[in-house]
Amino acid sequence: MKNLFVLAAFLFAFNTSAQEITTYHEIGDGLAKVVVYKGEKIIQEGFVKKEGKVWINTGTWVQYDFDGNITLEVKYKDGKREETIAYQDKKVIKVYRKN
């Protein structure tokens, strides 16, 4: 029984340390910076702006691996994806641009 309790406590601690947490930092004029953490590491960050009652993506959003390397970069304009760049081993592997 004691081993079961220790195992359950370990799994709970492991699970809570790997949760994704999203923070919003209002910059002003309907613009906010969004940062997504997994544990203590930043795995994604970008910006949103308010259009009426809706928040839309704007500017550049960046996704990171657990070593802090960029894996994906997405550029938005007026809430629409304009360009996506994928990276692997710190090199560009694919670029998609909307025409």
PDB file of C-alpha atoms in Angstrom:
ATOM      1  CA  MET A   1       0.000   0.000   0.000  1.00  0.00           C
ATOM      2  CA  LYS A   2       2.827   2.389   0.859  1.00  0.00           C
ATOM      3  CA  ASN A   3       4.433   1.733  -2.546  1.00  0.00           C
ATOM      4  CA  LEU A   4       1.147   2.534  -4.289  1.00  0.00           C
ATOM      5  CA  PHE A   5       0.924   5.845  -2.433  1.00  0.00           C
ATOM      6  CA  VAL A   6       4.529   6.741  -3.351  1.00  0.00           C
ATOM      7  CA  LEU A   7       3.892   5.838  -6.997  1.00  0.00           C
ATOM      8  CA  ALA A   8       0.681   7.903  -7.080  1.00  0.00           C
ATOM      9  CA  ALA A   9       2.464  10.886  -5.496  1.00  0.00           C
ATOM     10  CA  PHE A  10       5.324  10.598  -8.004  1.00  0.00           C
ATOM     11  CA  LEU A  11       2.947  10.447 -10.984  1.00  0.00           C
ATOM     12  CA  PHE A  12       0.968  13.423  -9.673  1.00  0.00           C
ATOM     13  CA  ALA A  13       4.143  15.495  -9.228  1.00  0.00           C
ATOM     14  CA  PHE A  14       5.402  14.506 -12.675  1.00  0.00           C
ATOM     15  CA  ASN A  15       2.070  15.347 -14.292  1.00  0.00           C
ATOM     16  CA  THR A  16       1.712  18.752 -12.645  1.00  0.00           C
ATOM     17  CA  SER A  17       5.276  19.770 -13.518  1.00  0.00           C
ATOM     18  CA  ALA A  18       4.603  19.071 -17.210  1.00  0.00           C
ATOM     19  CA  GLN A  19       1.377  21.061 -17.486  1.00  0.00           C
ATOM     20  CA  GLU A  20       1.036  23.761 -20.087  1.00  0.00           C
ATOM     21  CA  ILE A  21       0.317  27.189 -18.655  1.00  0.00           C
ATOM     22  CA  THR A  22      -0.619  30.137 -20.848  1.00  0.00           C
ATOM     23  CA  THR A  23      -0.021  33.705 -19.694  1.00  0.00           C
ATOM     24  CA  TYR A  24      -1.276  36.929 -21.232  1.00  0.00           C
ATOM     25  CA  HIS A  25       0.567  40.214 -20.706  1.00  0.00           C
ATOM     26  CA  GLU A  26      -1.422  43.214 -21.889  1.00  0.00           C
ATOM     27  CA  ILE A  27       0.812  45.683 -23.683  1.00  0.00           C
ATOM     28  CA  GLY A  28      -1.825  48.295 -24.493  1.00  0.00           C
ATOM     29  CA  ASP A  29      -4.088  49.443 -27.337  1.00  0.00           C
ATOM     30  CA  GLY A  30      -5.755  46.032 -27.509  1.00  0.00           C
ATOM     31  CA  LEU A  31      -2.454  44.155 -27.873  1.00  0.00           C
ATOM     32  CA  ALA A  32      -1.250  41.345 -25.606  1.00  0.00           C
ATOM     33  CA  LYS A  33       1.777  39.048 -25.518  1.00  0.00           C
ATOM     34  CA  VAL A  34       0.988  35.357 -25.043  1.00  0.00           C
ATOM     35  CA  VAL A  35       3.540  32.977 -23.527  1.00  0.00           C
ATOM     36  CA  VAL A  36       2.930  29.237 -23.179  1.00  0.00           C
ATOM     37  CA  TYR A  37       5.032  27.338 -20.640  1.00  0.00           C
ATOM     38  CA  LYS A  38       5.476  23.606 -20.195  1.00  0.00           C
ATOM     39  CA  GLY A  39       6.876  23.289 -16.717  1.00  0.00           C
ATOM     40  CA  GLU A  40       9.390  26.140 -16.496  1.00  0.00           C
ATOM     41  CA  LYS A  41      10.257  26.189 -20.210  1.00  0.00           C
ATOM     42  CA  ILE A  42       8.722  28.511 -22.773  1.00  0.00           C
ATOM     43  CA  ILE A  43       7.368  26.415 -25.618  1.00  0.00           C
ATOM     44  CA  GLN A  44       5.466  29.103 -27.542  1.00  0.00           C
ATOM     45  CA  GLU A  45       5.086  32.869 -27.644  1.00  0.00           C
ATOM     46  CA  GLY A  46       3.374  35.423 -29.804  1.00  0.00           C
ATOM     47  CA  PHE A  47       0.930  38.313 -29.881  1.00  0.00           C
ATOM     48  CA  VAL A  48      -2.829  38.749 -30.087  1.00  0.00           C
ATOM     49  CA  LYS A  49      -4.853  41.887 -30.730  1.00  0.00           C
ATOM     50  CA  LYS A  50      -8.460  42.637 -29.981  1.00  0.00           C
ATOM     51  CA  GLU A  51     -10.802  43.227 -32.894  1.00  0.00           C
ATOM     52  CA  GLY A  52     -14.236  43.980 -31.524  1.00  0.00           C
ATOM     53  CA  LYS A  53     -14.931  41.235 -28.996  1.00  0.00           C
ATOM     54  CA  VAL A  54     -12.499  38.728 -30.540  1.00  0.00           C
ATOM     55  CA  TRP A  55      -8.749  38.264 -29.958  1.00  0.00           C
ATOM     56  CA  ILE A  56      -6.834  37.374 -33.136  1.00  0.00           C
ATOM     57  CA  ASN A  57      -3.232  36.319 -33.730  1.00  0.00           C
ATOM     58  CA  THR A  58      -0.926  39.014 -35.036  1.00  0.00           C
ATOM     59  CA  GLY A  59       2.763  39.428 -35.766  1.00  0.00           C
ATOM     60  CA  THR A  60       5.158  36.521 -35.347  1.00  0.00           C
ATOM     61  CA  TRP A  61       4.441  33.434 -33.231  1.00  0.00           C
ATOM     62  CA  VAL A  62       7.372  31.203 -32.306  1.00  0.00           C
ATOM     63  CA  GLN A  63       7.370  27.611 -31.071  1.00  0.00           C
ATOM     64  CA  TYR A  64      10.384  26.126 -29.238  1.00  0.00           C
ATOM     65  CA  ASP A  65      11.666  22.653 -28.404  1.00  0.00           C
ATOM     66  CA  PHE A  66      12.745  21.774 -24.833  1.00  0.00           C
ATOM     67  CA  ASP A  67      16.297  22.982 -25.538  1.00  0.00           C
ATOM     68  CA  GLY A  68      15.026  26.452 -26.497  1.00  0.00           C
ATOM     69  CA  ASN A  69      15.599  26.028 -30.241  1.00  0.00           C
ATOM     70  CA  ILE A  70      12.997  27.433 -32.632  1.00  0.00           C
ATOM     71  CA  THR A  71      10.974  24.669 -34.301  1.00  0.00           C
ATOM     72  CA  LEU A  72       8.247  26.745 -35.937  1.00  0.00           C
ATOM     73  CA  GLU A  73       7.739  30.389 -36.805  1.00  0.00           C
ATOM     74  CA  VAL A  74       4.366  31.637 -38.042  1.00  0.00           C
ATOM     75  CA  LYS A  75       3.700  35.182 -39.242  1.00  0.00           C
ATOM     76  CA  TYR A  76       0.161  36.552 -39.021  1.00  0.00           C
ATOM     77  CA  LYS A  77      -1.424  39.634 -40.539  1.00  0.00           C
ATOM     78  CA  ASP A  78      -4.965  40.617 -39.503  1.00  0.00           C
ATOM     79  CA  GLY A  79      -5.510  37.182 -37.955  1.00  0.00           C
ATOM     80  CA  LYS A  80      -4.531  35.301 -41.113  1.00  0.00           C
ATOM     81  CA  ARG A  81      -1.446  33.150 -41.491  1.00  0.00           C
ATOM     82  CA  GLU A  82       0.894  34.697 -44.058  1.00  0.00           C
ATOM     83  CA  GLU A  83       4.051  32.597 -43.691  1.00  0.00           C
ATOM     84  CA  THR A  84       5.141  29.461 -41.859  1.00  0.00           C
ATOM     85  CA  ILE A  85       8.771  28.416 -41.416  1.00  0.00           C
ATOM     86  CA  ALA A  86       9.681  25.020 -39.934  1.00  0.00           C
ATOM     87  CA  TYR A  87      13.116  24.343 -38.428  1.00  0.00           C
ATOM     88  CA  GLN A  88      15.007  21.182 -37.545  1.00  0.00           C
ATOM     89  CA  ASP A  89      18.488  21.125 -36.019  1.00  0.00           C
ATOM     90  CA  LYS A  90      18.545  24.945 -36.267  1.00  0.00           C
ATOM     91  CA  LYS A  91      18.081  24.808 -40.062  1.00  0.00           C
ATOM     92  CA  VAL A  92      15.091  25.786 -42.165  1.00  0.00           C
ATOM     93  CA  ILE A  93      13.429  22.658 -43.521  1.00  0.00           C
ATOM     94  CA  LYS A  94      10.216  24.092 -44.992  1.00  0.00           C
ATOM     95  CA  VAL A  95       8.769  27.492 -45.849  1.00  0.00           C
ATOM     96  CA  TYR A  96       5.136  28.030 -46.749  1.00  0.00           C
ATOM     97  CA  ARG A  97       3.924  31.435 -47.919  1.00  0.00           C
ATOM     98  CA  LYS A  98       0.339  32.317 -48.636  1.00  0.00           C
ATOM     99  CA  ASN A  99      -0.095  34.095 -51.970  1.00  0.00           C
TER     100      ASN A  99
END
